Tab-separated table of N, CA, C and O in Angstrom:
chain	number	residue	atom	x	y	z
A	1	MET	N	225.098	35.644	65.040
A	1	MET	CA	224.480	36.708	64.319
A	1	MET	C	223.114	36.953	64.117
A	1	MET	O	222.412	37.883	63.508
A	2	GLU	N	222.537	36.375	65.070
A	2	GLU	CA	221.207	36.269	65.308
A	2	GLU	C	220.475	37.675	65.498
A	2	GLU	O	219.796	38.181	65.454
A	3	ILE	N	221.152	38.536	66.467
A	3	ILE	CA	221.135	39.748	67.187
A	3	ILE	C	220.647	41.083	66.027
A	3	ILE	O	220.280	41.375	66.499
A	4	LEU	N	221.665	40.538	65.230
A	4	LEU	CA	221.625	41.280	64.062
A	4	LEU	C	219.967	41.115	63.714
A	4	LEU	O	219.256	42.238	62.889
A	5	LYS	N	219.466	40.301	63.208
A	5	LYS	CA	218.291	40.286	62.904
A	5	LYS	C	217.186	40.468	63.750
A	5	LYS	O	216.364	41.636	63.131
A	6	VAL	N	217.464	40.517	65.413
A	6	VAL	CA	216.685	41.262	66.044
A	6	VAL	C	216.782	42.357	65.695
A	6	VAL	O	215.407	43.225	66.148
A	7	LEU	N	217.694	43.405	65.781
A	7	LEU	CA	218.052	44.691	65.775
A	7	LEU	C	217.236	45.225	64.772
A	7	LEU	O	216.294	45.993	64.671
A	8	GLY	N	217.704	44.529	63.472
A	8	GLY	CA	216.943	44.720	62.019
A	8	GLY	C	215.175	44.980	62.446
A	8	GLY	O	214.811	45.906	61.752
A	9	PHE	N	214.821	43.951	63.308
A	9	PHE	CA	213.748	43.968	62.944
A	9	PHE	C	212.904	44.851	63.858
A	9	PHE	O	211.642	45.491	63.427
A	10	CYS	N	213.307	45.006	64.633
A	10	CYS	CA	213.290	46.088	65.545
A	10	CYS	C	212.957	47.674	65.001
A	10	CYS	O	212.021	48.325	64.906
A	11	LEU	N	214.137	48.090	64.153
A	11	LEU	CA	214.031	48.790	63.120
A	11	LEU	C	213.086	49.256	62.378
A	11	LEU	O	212.968	50.432	61.978
A	12	VAL	N	212.811	47.561	61.633
A	12	VAL	CA	211.744	48.002	60.381
A	12	VAL	C	210.462	48.129	61.669
A	12	VAL	O	209.845	48.652	60.957
A	13	SER	N	209.998	47.312	62.511
A	13	SER	CA	208.988	47.982	63.558
A	13	SER	C	208.526	49.189	63.586
A	13	SER	O	207.496	50.057	63.790
A	14	SER	N	210.056	49.691	64.392
A	14	SER	CA	209.659	51.276	64.340
A	14	SER	C	209.415	52.079	63.351
A	14	SER	O	208.558	53.094	63.523
A	15	VAL	N	210.307	52.191	62.098
A	15	VAL	CA	209.760	53.064	61.153
A	15	VAL	C	208.489	52.723	60.935
A	15	VAL	O	207.355	53.775	60.411
A	16	LEU	N	207.862	51.308	60.767
A	16	LEU	CA	206.407	50.780	60.223
A	16	LEU	C	205.323	51.963	61.499
A	16	LEU	O	204.566	52.622	60.738
A	17	SER	N	205.705	51.981	62.546
A	17	SER	CA	205.034	52.346	63.779
A	17	SER	C	205.162	53.918	63.181
A	17	SER	O	203.954	54.368	63.321
A	18	LEU	N	206.360	54.613	63.002
A	18	LEU	CA	206.189	56.253	62.834
A	18	LEU	C	205.552	56.310	61.675
A	18	LEU	O	204.350	57.261	61.641
A	19	ILE	N	205.345	55.416	60.785
A	19	ILE	CA	204.603	55.975	59.458
A	19	ILE	C	202.888	55.876	59.770
A	19	ILE	O	202.600	56.618	59.368
A	20	PHE	N	202.726	54.465	60.595
A	20	PHE	CA	201.060	54.638	60.425
A	20	PHE	C	200.990	55.516	61.906
A	20	PHE	O	199.380	56.160	62.060
A	21	LYS	N	201.839	56.076	62.587
A	21	LYS	CA	201.435	56.597	63.862
A	21	LYS	C	200.694	58.380	63.292
A	21	LYS	O	200.031	59.105	63.589
A	22	GLN	N	201.268	58.491	61.988
A	22	GLN	CA	200.832	59.997	61.365
A	22	GLN	C	199.351	59.799	60.668
A	22	GLN	O	198.534	60.592	60.313
A	23	GLN	N	199.239	58.358	60.444
A	23	GLN	CA	197.894	58.502	59.722
A	23	GLN	C	196.713	57.245	60.535
A	23	GLN	O	195.445	57.766	60.847
A	24	ARG	N	197.084	56.404	61.423
A	24	ARG	CA	196.371	55.647	61.644
A	24	ARG	C	197.252	54.994	63.526
A	24	ARG	O	197.856	54.396	63.163
A	25	GLN	N	196.636	56.214	64.045
A	25	GLN	CA	197.983	55.649	65.467
A	25	GLN	C	197.182	54.444	65.999
A	25	GLN	O	198.031	53.612	66.825
A	26	GLU	N	195.739	53.930	66.007
A	26	GLU	CA	195.811	52.430	66.798
A	26	GLU	C	196.605	51.288	66.008
A	26	GLU	O	197.213	50.365	66.515
A	27	TYR	N	196.580	51.711	64.489
A	27	TYR	CA	197.701	50.677	63.898
A	27	TYR	C	199.099	50.363	64.756
A	27	TYR	O	200.197	49.802	64.672
A	28	ALA	N	199.734	51.829	64.601
A	28	ALA	CA	201.073	52.217	65.482
A	28	ALA	C	201.093	51.035	66.529
A	28	ALA	O	202.336	50.841	67.427
A	29	PHE	N	200.182	51.410	67.412
A	29	PHE	CA	200.440	51.330	68.929
A	29	PHE	C	200.457	49.174	68.931
A	29	PHE	O	201.153	49.053	69.215
A	30	PHE	N	199.529	49.116	67.841
A	30	PHE	CA	199.774	47.281	67.442
A	30	PHE	C	200.587	47.035	67.208
A	30	PHE	O	201.225	45.776	67.283
A	31	ILE	N	201.321	47.519	66.472
A	31	ILE	CA	202.700	47.387	65.573
A	31	ILE	C	204.052	47.040	66.651
A	31	ILE	O	204.488	46.193	66.782
A	32	SER	N	203.646	48.077	67.664
A	32	SER	CA	204.984	48.211	69.027
A	32	SER	C	204.610	47.403	69.977
A	32	SER	O	205.293	47.013	69.906
A	33	VAL	N	203.344	46.849	70.568
A	33	VAL	CA	202.944	46.148	71.083
A	33	VAL	C	203.631	44.401	70.455
A	33	VAL	O	204.304	43.667	71.053
A	34	ALA	N	203.191	44.196	69.414
A	34	ALA	CA	203.249	43.185	68.417
A	34	ALA	C	204.944	43.015	68.541
A	34	ALA	O	205.319	41.416	68.440
A	35	ALA	N	205.583	44.056	67.999
A	35	ALA	CA	206.992	43.921	67.640
A	35	ALA	C	207.736	43.733	69.232
A	35	ALA	O	208.466	42.696	69.715
A	36	ALA	N	207.177	44.108	70.344
A	36	ALA	CA	207.715	44.030	71.529
A	36	ALA	C	207.648	42.370	72.293
A	36	ALA	O	208.334	41.868	72.670
A	37	ILE	N	206.428	41.915	72.034
A	37	ILE	CA	206.209	40.596	71.993
A	37	ILE	C	206.764	39.849	71.435
A	37	ILE	O	207.713	38.872	72.042
A	38	SER	N	207.077	39.818	70.214
A	38	SER	CA	207.776	39.027	69.070
A	38	SER	C	209.252	38.822	69.491
A	38	SER	O	209.660	37.841	69.669
A	39	VAL	N	209.991	40.220	70.208
A	39	VAL	CA	211.277	40.204	70.292
A	39	VAL	C	211.579	39.634	71.894
A	39	VAL	O	212.344	38.768	72.009
A	40	LEU	N	210.552	39.616	72.955
A	40	LEU	CA	210.483	38.926	74.056
A	40	LEU	C	210.566	37.562	73.927
A	40	LEU	O	210.823	37.103	74.543
A	41	SER	N	209.480	37.095	73.286
A	41	SER	CA	209.542	35.280	73.004
A	41	SER	C	210.635	34.691	72.186
A	41	SER	O	211.066	34.044	72.527
A	42	LEU	N	211.290	35.677	71.138
A	42	LEU	CA	212.353	35.229	70.882
A	42	LEU	C	213.527	35.246	71.928
A	42	LEU	O	214.566	34.187	72.142
A	43	LEU	N	213.746	36.233	72.667
A	43	LEU	CA	214.722	35.950	73.848
A	43	LEU	C	214.439	34.877	74.726
A	43	LEU	O	215.556	34.206	75.434
A	44	CYS	N	213.244	34.773	74.936
A	44	CYS	CA	212.861	33.781	76.605
A	44	CYS	C	213.308	32.237	75.430
A	44	CYS	O	213.864	31.382	76.388
A	45	LEU	N	213.297	32.227	73.773
A	45	LEU	CA	213.907	30.822	73.807
A	45	LEU	C	214.890	30.778	73.562
A	45	LEU	O	215.482	29.197	73.778
A	46	ARG	N	215.864	31.839	73.663
A	46	ARG	CA	217.108	31.778	73.454
A	46	ARG	C	217.795	31.676	74.731
A	46	ARG	O	218.818	31.028	75.106
A	47	VAL	N	217.349	32.613	75.842
A	47	VAL	CA	218.061	32.753	76.927
A	47	VAL	C	217.582	30.945	78.072
A	47	VAL	O	218.294	30.969	78.775
A	48	PHE	N	216.685	30.836	78.240
A	48	PHE	CA	216.209	29.765	79.057
A	48	PHE	C	216.554	28.711	78.723
A	48	PHE	O	217.239	27.720	79.975
A	49	PRO	N	216.974	27.990	78.001
A	49	PRO	CA	217.936	26.600	77.728
A	49	PRO	C	219.595	27.163	78.057
A	49	PRO	O	220.167	26.294	78.962
A	50	GLN	N	219.948	28.386	78.073
A	50	GLN	CA	221.280	28.551	78.618
A	50	GLN	C	221.106	28.746	79.887
A	50	GLN	O	222.029	28.137	80.759
A	51	LEU	N	219.938	29.261	80.791
A	51	LEU	CA	219.918	29.280	82.298
A	51	LEU	C	220.026	27.860	82.730
A	51	LEU	O	220.651	27.318	83.950
A	52	GLU	N	219.499	27.092	81.912
A	52	GLU	CA	219.431	25.870	82.426
A	52	GLU	C	220.902	24.879	82.742
A	52	GLU	O	221.145	24.213	83.705
A	53	GLU	N	221.413	25.272	81.320
A	53	GLU	CA	223.345	24.652	81.598
A	53	GLU	C	223.990	25.480	82.740
A	53	GLU	O	224.637	24.754	83.640
A	54	ILE	N	223.516	26.731	83.034
A	54	ILE	CA	224.190	27.854	84.054
A	54	ILE	C	223.575	26.814	85.814
A	54	ILE	O	224.589	26.903	86.357
A	55	LYS	N	222.598	26.713	85.619
A	55	LYS	CA	221.994	26.106	86.753
A	55	LYS	C	222.784	25.002	86.922
A	55	LYS	O	223.165	24.533	88.409
A	56	VAL	N	222.776	24.114	86.297
A	56	VAL	CA	223.664	22.675	86.596
A	56	VAL	C	225.067	23.091	86.571
A	56	VAL	O	225.838	22.093	87.619
A	57	LEU	N	225.601	23.872	86.109
A	57	LEU	CA	227.313	24.000	86.309
A	57	LEU	C	227.146	24.702	88.006
A	57	LEU	O	228.019	24.443	89.057
A	58	ILE	N	226.475	25.499	88.164
A	58	ILE	CA	226.486	26.033	89.595
A	58	ILE	C	225.954	24.700	90.820
A	58	ILE	O	226.687	24.764	91.978
A	59	SER	N	225.032	23.954	90.653
A	59	SER	CA	224.887	22.977	91.295
A	59	SER	C	225.919	22.071	91.614
A	59	SER	O	225.633	21.564	92.717
A	60	SER	N	226.628	21.917	90.569
A	60	SER	CA	227.788	20.783	90.690
A	60	SER	C	229.089	21.622	91.334
A	60	SER	O	230.038	21.163	91.550
A	61	SER	N	229.333	22.587	91.059
A	61	SER	CA	230.134	23.826	91.883
A	61	SER	C	230.241	23.568	93.374
A	61	SER	O	231.001	24.123	94.047
A	62	GLY	N	228.727	23.418	93.879
A	62	GLY	CA	228.869	23.490	95.612
A	62	GLY	C	228.101	25.012	95.707
A	62	GLY	O	228.568	25.137	97.230
A	63	ILE	N	227.874	25.857	94.855
A	63	ILE	CA	227.824	27.313	94.912
A	63	ILE	C	226.229	27.314	95.591
A	63	ILE	O	225.550	26.055	94.806
A	64	GLU	N	225.690	27.851	96.492
A	64	GLU	CA	224.332	27.598	97.209
A	64	GLU	C	223.589	28.068	95.821
A	64	GLU	O	223.980	29.258	95.550
A	65	MET	N	222.555	27.440	95.472
A	65	MET	CA	221.542	27.980	94.403
A	65	MET	C	220.705	28.889	94.506
A	65	MET	O	220.050	29.962	93.903
A	66	GLU	N	220.405	29.462	95.970
A	66	GLU	CA	219.750	30.296	96.222
A	66	GLU	C	220.205	31.988	96.102
A	66	GLU	O	219.597	32.766	95.399
A	67	TYR	N	221.666	32.292	95.871
A	67	TYR	CA	222.316	33.508	95.507
A	67	TYR	C	222.361	33.343	94.155
A	67	TYR	O	221.736	34.594	93.440
A	68	PHE	N	222.199	32.277	93.288
A	68	PHE	CA	221.771	32.634	91.777
A	68	PHE	C	220.638	32.816	91.458
A	68	PHE	O	219.973	33.543	90.491
A	69	LYS	N	219.281	31.910	91.901
A	69	LYS	CA	218.126	32.481	91.817
A	69	LYS	C	217.697	34.076	92.274
A	69	LYS	O	217.150	34.126	91.130
A	70	VAL	N	218.309	34.763	93.173
A	70	VAL	CA	218.033	35.732	93.731
A	70	VAL	C	218.639	36.990	92.658
A	70	VAL	O	217.856	37.753	92.068
A	71	ALA	N	219.733	36.635	92.324
A	71	ALA	CA	220.246	37.087	91.226
A	71	ALA	C	219.356	37.189	89.555
A	71	ALA	O	219.087	38.195	89.047
A	72	LEU	N	219.174	35.939	89.515
A	72	LEU	CA	218.548	35.521	88.532
A	72	LEU	C	217.075	36.439	88.051
A	72	LEU	O	216.498	37.163	87.421
A	73	LYS	N	216.116	35.854	89.501
A	73	LYS	CA	215.093	37.217	89.966
A	73	LYS	C	215.319	38.469	89.142
A	73	LYS	O	214.147	39.380	88.762
A	74	ALA	N	216.289	39.150	90.089
A	74	ALA	CA	216.882	40.700	90.040
A	74	ALA	C	216.481	40.749	88.757
A	74	ALA	O	216.184	41.830	88.098
A	75	LEU	N	217.632	40.332	87.807
A	75	LEU	CA	217.782	40.187	86.379
A	75	LEU	C	216.723	40.376	85.894
A	75	LEU	O	216.116	41.439	84.856
A	76	GLY	N	215.776	39.671	85.735
A	76	GLY	CA	214.448	39.568	85.253
A	76	GLY	C	213.427	40.373	85.192
A	76	GLY	O	212.937	41.173	84.578
A	77	ILE	N	213.283	41.205	87.171
A	77	ILE	CA	212.657	42.184	87.162
A	77	ILE	C	213.020	43.582	86.469
A	77	ILE	O	212.674	44.573	86.061
A	78	ALA	N	214.588	43.659	86.376
A	78	ALA	CA	215.132	44.860	85.788
A	78	ALA	C	214.840	44.858	84.213
A	78	ALA	O	214.877	46.308	83.913
A	79	TYR	N	214.872	43.870	83.476
A	79	TYR	CA	214.559	43.774	82.479
A	79	TYR	C	213.223	43.735	82.064
A	79	TYR	O	212.862	45.064	81.029
A	80	LEU	N	212.291	43.321	82.460
A	80	LEU	CA	210.691	43.595	82.231
A	80	LEU	C	210.354	45.174	82.790
A	80	LEU	O	209.587	45.851	82.265
A	81	THR	N	211.245	45.517	83.925
A	81	THR	CA	210.924	46.979	84.187
A	81	THR	C	211.551	48.004	83.356
A	81	THR	O	210.498	48.967	83.122
A	82	GLU	N	212.294	47.674	82.867
A	82	GLU	CA	212.848	48.570	81.524
A	82	GLU	C	211.780	48.241	80.258
A	82	GLU	O	211.397	49.789	79.780
A	83	PHE	N	211.825	47.305	80.144
A	83	PHE	CA	210.659	46.955	78.922
A	83	PHE	C	209.420	47.845	79.383
A	83	PHE	O	208.651	48.544	78.471
A	84	THR	N	208.733	48.001	80.246
A	84	THR	CA	207.702	48.400	80.724
A	84	THR	C	207.608	49.796	80.540
A	84	THR	O	206.692	50.482	79.925
A	85	ALA	N	208.530	50.397	81.261
A	85	ALA	CA	208.923	51.528	81.348
A	85	ALA	C	209.134	52.528	79.752
A	85	ALA	O	208.544	53.736	79.558
A	86	ASP	N	210.013	51.582	79.228
A	86	ASP	CA	210.089	52.360	77.728
A	86	ASP	C	208.828	52.239	77.023
A	86	ASP	O	208.469	53.403	76.555
A	87	THR	N	208.232	51.217	76.954
A	87	THR	CA	206.741	51.076	76.448
A	87	THR	C	205.832	52.634	76.971
A	87	THR	O	205.116	52.995	76.051
A	88	CYS	N	206.108	52.568	78.181
A	88	CYS	CA	205.212	53.419	78.806
A	88	CYS	C	205.752	55.000	77.909
A	88	CYS	O	204.548	55.997	77.563
A	89	ARG	N	207.033	55.267	78.118
A	89	ARG	CA	207.210	56.390	77.491
A	89	ARG	C	207.247	56.370	75.987
A	89	ARG	O	206.928	57.620	75.526
A	90	ASP	N	207.180	55.525	75.446
A	90	ASP	CA	206.715	55.691	73.727
A	90	ASP	C	205.206	55.814	73.483
A	90	ASP	O	204.655	56.643	72.361
A	91	PHE	N	204.439	55.467	74.796
A	91	PHE	CA	203.106	56.229	74.605
A	91	PHE	C	202.868	57.218	75.351
A	91	PHE	O	201.773	58.040	75.537
A	92	GLY	N	203.957	58.237	75.597
A	92	GLY	CA	203.437	59.371	76.356
A	92	GLY	C	203.219	59.475	77.573
A	92	GLY	O	202.925	60.769	78.274
A	93	GLN	N	203.239	58.423	78.478
A	93	GLN	CA	203.238	58.090	80.132
A	93	GLN	C	204.592	58.190	80.843
A	93	GLN	O	204.668	57.519	81.586
A	94	GLY	N	204.996	59.129	80.755
A	94	GLY	CA	206.349	59.246	81.379
A	94	GLY	C	206.243	59.275	82.588
A	94	GLY	O	207.177	58.824	83.837
A	95	SER	N	205.349	59.616	83.666
A	95	SER	CA	204.771	59.522	85.221
A	95	SER	C	204.683	58.148	85.372
A	95	SER	O	204.771	57.398	86.200
A	96	ILE	N	203.757	57.210	84.554
A	96	ILE	CA	203.731	55.780	84.678
A	96	ILE	C	204.865	55.432	84.491
A	96	ILE	O	205.012	54.302	85.277
A	97	ALA	N	205.841	55.734	83.681
A	97	ALA	CA	206.564	55.012	83.376
A	97	ALA	C	207.537	55.389	84.361
A	97	ALA	O	208.374	54.203	85.324
A	98	SER	N	207.937	56.421	85.162
A	98	SER	CA	208.712	56.502	86.534
A	98	SER	C	208.232	55.546	87.856
A	98	SER	O	208.858	55.069	88.366
A	99	LYS	N	206.720	55.686	87.813
A	99	LYS	CA	206.383	54.661	88.673
A	99	LYS	C	206.505	53.094	88.657
A	99	LYS	O	207.014	52.682	89.546
A	100	ALA	N	206.404	52.656	87.407
A	100	ALA	CA	206.946	51.465	87.026
A	100	ALA	C	208.489	51.057	87.326
A	100	ALA	O	208.873	49.975	88.322
A	101	GLU	N	209.786	52.027	87.187
A	101	GLU	CA	210.790	51.984	87.445
A	101	GLU	C	210.770	51.779	89.016
A	101	GLU	O	211.725	51.061	89.607
A	102	LEU	N	209.953	52.771	89.800
A	102	LEU	CA	209.932	52.911	91.325
A	102	LEU	C	209.751	51.418	91.677
A	102	LEU	O	210.359	50.594	92.715
A	103	ALA	N	208.818	51.158	91.603
A	103	ALA	CA	208.149	49.475	91.541
A	103	ALA	C	209.021	48.304	91.337
A	103	ALA	O	209.095	47.420	92.218
A	104	GLY	N	209.665	48.703	89.986
A	104	GLY	CA	210.936	47.435	89.577
A	104	GLY	C	211.835	47.475	90.741
A	104	GLY	O	212.383	46.501	91.349
A	105	LYS	N	212.304	49.024	91.033
A	105	LYS	CA	213.495	48.905	92.103
A	105	LYS	C	213.238	48.784	93.642
A	105	LYS	O	213.761	47.736	94.280
A	106	ALA	N	211.812	48.289	94.244
A	106	ALA	CA	211.420	48.039	95.288
A	106	ALA	C	210.835	46.892	95.227
A	106	ALA	O	211.422	45.808	96.220
A	107	ALA	N	211.138	46.168	93.951
A	107	ALA	CA	210.538	44.148	93.784
A	107	ALA	C	212.248	43.849	94.060
A	107	ALA	O	212.426	43.062	94.847
A	108	ILE	N	212.858	44.551	93.495
A	108	ILE	CA	214.172	43.772	93.144
A	108	ILE	C	214.885	43.992	94.899
A	108	ILE	O	215.795	43.109	95.250
A	109	PHE	N	214.487	45.111	95.357
A	109	PHE	CA	215.106	45.135	96.769
A	109	PHE	C	214.505	43.766	97.954
A	109	PHE	O	214.856	43.360	98.783
A	110	ILE	N	213.645	44.177	97.432
A	110	ILE	CA	212.381	42.789	98.546
A	110	ILE	C	212.742	41.316	98.647
A	110	ILE	O	212.819	40.873	99.266
A	111	ILE	N	213.280	41.150	96.716
A	111	ILE	CA	213.360	39.786	96.825
A	111	ILE	C	215.011	39.693	97.324
A	111	ILE	O	215.297	38.449	97.372
A	112	SER	N	215.816	40.409	97.856
A	112	SER	CA	217.070	40.575	98.262
A	112	SER	C	217.455	40.524	99.715
A	112	SER	O	218.314	40.656	100.062
A	113	ILE	N	216.028	41.169	100.221
A	113	ILE	CA	216.536	41.123	101.663
A	113	ILE	C	216.919	39.698	102.486
A	113	ILE	O	217.617	39.578	103.046
A	114	PRO	N	216.199	38.505	102.213
A	114	PRO	CA	216.467	37.202	102.271
A	114	PRO	C	217.993	37.208	102.171
A	114	PRO	O	218.970	36.261	103.201
A	115	LEU	N	218.917	37.498	101.249
A	115	LEU	CA	220.039	37.306	100.803
A	115	LEU	C	221.058	37.893	101.593
A	115	LEU	O	221.691	37.950	102.470
A	116	LEU	N	220.536	39.689	101.789
A	116	LEU	CA	220.804	40.505	103.161
A	116	LEU	C	220.948	39.751	104.231
A	116	LEU	O	222.175	39.907	104.609
A	117	ALA	N	219.759	39.079	104.740
A	117	ALA	CA	220.158	38.645	105.940
A	117	ALA	C	221.110	37.468	106.417
A	117	ALA	O	221.556	37.843	107.369
A	118	SER	N	221.321	36.740	105.084
A	118	SER	CA	222.086	35.557	105.044
A	118	SER	C	223.184	36.328	105.594
A	118	SER	O	224.190	35.587	106.480
A	119	VAL	N	223.682	37.404	104.694
A	119	VAL	CA	225.244	38.030	104.746
A	119	VAL	C	225.553	38.475	105.896
A	119	VAL	O	226.508	37.893	106.558
A	120	LEU	N	224.586	39.200	106.336
A	120	LEU	CA	224.247	39.602	107.629
A	120	LEU	C	224.715	38.824	108.912
A	120	LEU	O	225.644	38.880	109.817
A	121	LYS	N	223.917	37.728	108.962
A	121	LYS	CA	224.059	36.613	109.783
A	121	LYS	C	225.522	35.702	109.662
A	121	LYS	O	226.057	35.684	111.063
A	122	THR	N	225.813	35.412	108.688
A	122	THR	CA	227.397	35.296	108.306
A	122	THR	C	228.416	36.120	109.055
A	122	THR	O	229.215	35.430	109.779
A	123	ALA	N	228.257	37.492	108.817
A	123	ALA	CA	229.204	38.195	109.170
A	123	ALA	C	228.628	38.366	110.582
A	123	ALA	O	230.141	38.693	111.314
A	124	LEU	N	227.911	38.440	111.155
A	124	LEU	CA	227.551	38.437	112.893
A	124	LEU	C	228.263	37.075	113.454
A	124	LEU	O	229.039	36.916	114.403
A	125	GLU	N	228.041	35.869	112.958
A	125	GLU	CA	228.868	34.551	113.611
A	125	GLU	C	230.338	34.621	113.465
A	125	GLU	O	231.025	33.803	114.311
A	126	LEU	N	230.753	35.446	112.587
A	126	LEU	CA	232.237	35.663	112.314
A	126	LEU	C	232.861	36.880	113.260
A	126	LEU	O	233.912	36.292	113.838
A	127	VAL	N	231.964	37.174	113.916
A	127	VAL	CA	232.360	38.451	115.246
A	127	VAL	C	232.372	37.506	116.107
A	127	VAL	O	233.088	36.856	116.862
């Protein structure tokens, strides 16, 4: 039920930011940034121990760890890209948000190239 606390924190932060936005915009900005950093920090503290358990399970199963690393990096890039783009949109910078999303998609493609090459190599060896 910790997610309910996080979501409640996000809602309270949003309301505070809206209240301050009408009178003191600089405070609204800092409230939004502080809330975002707080939520990301909490998530990192909860997710990283779970990832270690998954790594142990994957390494003991005989599956190549490289596939998991690529998937994990892609997931991280996707989350960070979405966070950045949403933050840019919150501050009225839709064009920059679009460029951040494009950069995230390109980064995911770039890190997946070795994995794609490996799959193609395996397919060619079978033929």
